[in-house]
mmCIF file of C-alpha atoms in Angstrom:
data_model
loop_
_atom_site.group_PDB
_atom_site.id
_atom_site.type_symbol
_atom_site.label_atom_id
_atom_site.label_comp_id
_atom_site.label_asym_id
_atom_site.label_seq_id
_atom_site.Cartn_x
_atom_site.Cartn_y
_atom_site.Cartn_z
ATOM 1 C CA UNK A 139 -16.039 -3.220 10.677
ATOM 2 C CA UNK A 140 -15.384 -0.924 8.037
ATOM 3 C CA UNK A 141 -13.315 2.060 9.162
ATOM 4 C CA UNK A 142 -15.341 5.355 8.599
ATOM 5 C CA UNK A 143 -15.520 9.224 7.646
ATOM 6 C CA UNK A 144 -18.339 11.198 9.596
ATOM 7 C CA UNK A 145 -20.870 10.481 6.644
ATOM 8 C CA UNK A 146 -20.339 7.117 5.761
ATOM 9 C CA UNK A 147 -17.717 4.114 4.924
ATOM 10 C CA UNK A 148 -14.064 5.395 3.816
ATOM 11 C CA UNK A 149 -13.025 2.697 0.835
ATOM 12 C CA UNK A 150 -9.525 2.445 -1.015
ATOM 13 C CA UNK A 151 -9.665 1.825 -4.422
ATOM 14 C CA UNK A 152 -6.527 0.257 -6.176
ATOM 15 C CA UNK A 153 -7.169 -0.227 -10.114
ATOM 16 C CA UNK A 154 -5.508 -3.451 -11.506
ATOM 17 C CA UNK A 155 -5.554 -5.937 -14.598
ATOM 18 C CA UNK A 156 -5.684 -8.789 -12.842
ATOM 19 C CA UNK A 157 -7.776 -9.150 -9.958
ATOM 20 C CA UNK A 158 -6.293 -12.454 -8.517
ATOM 21 C CA UNK A 159 -2.562 -11.335 -9.066
ATOM 22 C CA UNK A 160 -3.623 -7.810 -7.293
ATOM 23 C CA UNK A 161 -5.250 -10.038 -4.708
ATOM 24 C CA UNK A 162 -2.702 -12.185 -3.883
ATOM 25 C CA UNK A 163 -0.083 -9.335 -3.050
ATOM 26 C CA UNK A 164 -2.262 -7.046 -1.633
ATOM 27 C CA UNK A 165 -3.481 -9.390 0.827
ATOM 28 C CA UNK A 166 0.344 -10.687 1.901
ATOM 29 C CA UNK A 167 1.640 -7.015 1.674
ATOM 30 C CA UNK A 168 -0.967 -5.699 4.585
ATOM 31 C CA UNK A 169 -2.393 -9.037 6.669
ATOM 32 C CA UNK A 170 -5.986 -8.709 4.679
ATOM 33 C CA UNK A 171 -8.626 -11.559 3.466
ATOM 34 C CA UNK A 172 -9.978 -11.661 -0.394
ATOM 35 C CA UNK A 173 -13.813 -11.631 -0.209
ATOM 36 C CA UNK A 174 -14.979 -13.328 -3.492
ATOM 37 C CA UNK A 175 -14.233 -11.757 -6.656
ATOM 38 C CA UNK A 176 -17.464 -10.264 -8.180
ATOM 39 C CA UNK A 177 -17.624 -9.116 -12.065
ATOM 40 C CA UNK A 178 -14.560 -7.118 -11.872
ATOM 41 C CA UNK A 179 -14.119 -6.441 -8.138
ATOM 42 C CA UNK A 180 -12.781 -7.581 -5.150
ATOM 43 C CA UNK A 181 -12.909 -6.640 -2.030
ATOM 44 C CA UNK A 182 -9.890 -7.097 0.688
ATOM 45 C CA UNK A 183 -10.720 -6.650 4.565
ATOM 46 C CA UNK A 184 -8.134 -7.002 7.454
ATOM 47 C CA UNK A 185 -8.344 -10.095 9.086
ATOM 48 C CA UNK A 186 -10.124 -10.093 12.310
ATOM 49 C CA UNK A 187 -9.821 -6.456 13.190
ATOM 50 C CA UNK A 188 -11.002 -2.832 12.019
ATOM 51 C CA UNK A 189 -9.847 -1.201 9.627
ATOM 52 C CA UNK A 190 -9.992 0.426 6.006
ATOM 53 C CA UNK A 191 -11.264 -2.008 3.420
ATOM 54 C CA UNK A 192 -9.087 -2.124 0.091
ATOM 55 C CA UNK A 193 -11.116 -2.437 -3.036
ATOM 56 C CA UNK A 194 -9.521 -4.041 -5.962
ATOM 57 C CA UNK A 195 -11.129 -2.586 -9.446
ATOM 58 C CA UNK A 196 -10.504 -4.357 -12.965
ATOM 59 C CA UNK A 197 -9.705 -1.731 -15.611
ATOM 60 C CA UNK A 198 -9.266 -2.626 -18.933
ATOM 61 C CA UNK A 199 -6.560 0.424 -19.841
ATOM 62 C CA UNK A 200 -2.683 0.817 -18.661
ATOM 63 C CA UNK A 201 -1.565 2.867 -15.932
ATOM 64 C CA UNK A 202 0.264 5.371 -17.830
ATOM 65 C CA UNK A 203 2.265 8.279 -15.078
ATOM 66 C CA UNK A 204 2.740 8.804 -11.743
ATOM 67 C CA UNK A 205 0.054 8.034 -9.265
ATOM 68 C CA UNK A 206 -1.489 11.010 -7.487
ATOM 69 C CA UNK A 207 -2.270 9.492 -4.477
ATOM 70 C CA UNK A 208 -0.959 6.087 -3.365
ATOM 71 C CA UNK A 209 -0.782 4.338 0.319
ATOM 72 C CA UNK A 210 2.061 4.691 2.635
ATOM 73 C CA UNK A 211 3.684 1.681 4.841
ATOM 74 C CA UNK A 212 4.577 2.510 8.202
ATOM 75 C CA UNK A 213 7.201 0.510 9.618
ATOM 76 C CA UNK A 214 9.964 -0.179 12.298
ATOM 77 C CA UNK A 215 11.931 -1.849 10.227
ATOM 78 C CA UNK A 216 12.499 -0.617 6.707
ATOM 79 C CA UNK A 217 14.840 -2.832 4.916
ATOM 80 C CA UNK A 218 13.336 -5.679 6.389
ATOM 81 C CA UNK A 219 9.926 -4.460 5.033
ATOM 82 C CA UNK A 220 10.762 -3.481 1.926
ATOM 83 C CA UNK A 221 12.595 -6.967 1.294
ATOM 84 C CA UNK A 222 9.594 -9.032 2.466
ATOM 85 C CA UNK A 223 7.271 -6.664 -0.207
ATOM 86 C CA UNK A 224 9.867 -7.198 -2.468
ATOM 87 C CA UNK A 225 9.845 -10.680 -2.080
ATOM 88 C CA UNK A 226 5.902 -10.707 -2.799
ATOM 89 C CA UNK A 227 6.074 -9.068 -5.892
ATOM 90 C CA UNK A 228 6.664 -5.404 -5.460
ATOM 91 C CA UNK A 229 9.248 -3.370 -7.718
ATOM 92 C CA UNK A 230 12.059 -1.063 -5.643
ATOM 93 C CA UNK A 231 11.692 2.207 -7.812
ATOM 94 C CA UNK A 232 14.223 3.997 -5.348
ATOM 95 C CA UNK A 233 18.129 2.419 -5.174
ATOM 96 C CA UNK A 234 18.205 4.248 -1.831
ATOM 97 C CA UNK A 235 15.881 5.868 0.388
ATOM 98 C CA UNK A 236 14.778 8.773 0.080
ATOM 99 C CA UNK A 237 15.393 10.778 3.651
ATOM 100 C CA UNK A 238 13.624 13.947 4.524
ATOM 101 C CA UNK A 239 13.373 15.962 8.217
ATOM 102 C CA UNK A 240 14.332 12.081 9.687
ATOM 103 C CA UNK A 241 12.222 10.146 8.129
ATOM 104 C CA UNK A 242 13.723 7.336 5.105
ATOM 105 C CA UNK A 243 11.280 5.824 2.951
ATOM 106 C CA UNK A 244 11.501 3.837 -0.642
ATOM 107 C CA UNK A 245 9.076 3.823 -3.733
ATOM 108 C CA UNK A 246 8.181 0.702 -4.673
ATOM 109 C CA UNK A 247 5.063 -0.091 -7.273
ATOM 110 C CA UNK A 248 2.498 -3.411 -6.836
ATOM 111 C CA UNK A 249 2.266 -5.607 -9.601
ATOM 112 C CA UNK A 250 0.032 -3.223 -11.880
ATOM 113 C CA UNK A 251 2.661 -0.202 -11.592
ATOM 114 C CA UNK A 252 0.562 1.535 -8.845
ATOM 115 C CA UNK A 253 3.439 3.352 -6.498
ATOM 116 C CA UNK A 254 3.311 3.327 -3.178
ATOM 117 C CA UNK A 255 6.091 4.101 -0.610
ATOM 118 C CA UNK A 256 7.944 1.891 2.561
ATOM 119 C CA UNK A 257 8.658 4.352 5.638
ATOM 120 C CA UNK A 258 10.724 4.516 8.778
ATOM 121 C CA UNK A 259 9.723 7.440 11.176
ATOM 122 C CA UNK A 260 12.537 8.890 12.746
ATOM 123 C CA UNK A 261 13.982 7.939 15.563
ATOM 124 C CA UNK A 262 12.721 10.290 18.119
ATOM 125 C CA UNK A 263 14.245 9.017 20.935
ATOM 126 C CA UNK A 264 18.445 8.883 19.859
ATOM 127 C CA UNK A 265 17.800 12.670 20.129
ATOM 128 C CA UNK A 266 16.430 13.132 23.100
ATOM 129 C CA UNK A 267 18.585 13.977 26.473
#
């Protein structure tokens, strides 16, 4: 079942050049299943669970500049998750993790150059006593 917002359903659309390549990448990263491609679109949905549908849209133009909107993937093991998504085809854009207010993250790009972040939350338990 798709995620809803107050007046309908929420879908995230990602522009790409190659539907098959992007579907393999994002399905591997998110654990989603790809539906059949239909023209310039391909839907990716959570495998047997509720979540936000990702719709891939094939576009003819190249990506220019920085994304104004991006995905954040929050994980408990930053290094392992970054290594996993790089092995799937992502490019690491930061050499060292960025750190702010206890959060640590890397900026990566999908095979089409769309930026996204992999983040690890602060360890709040270490500061409690």
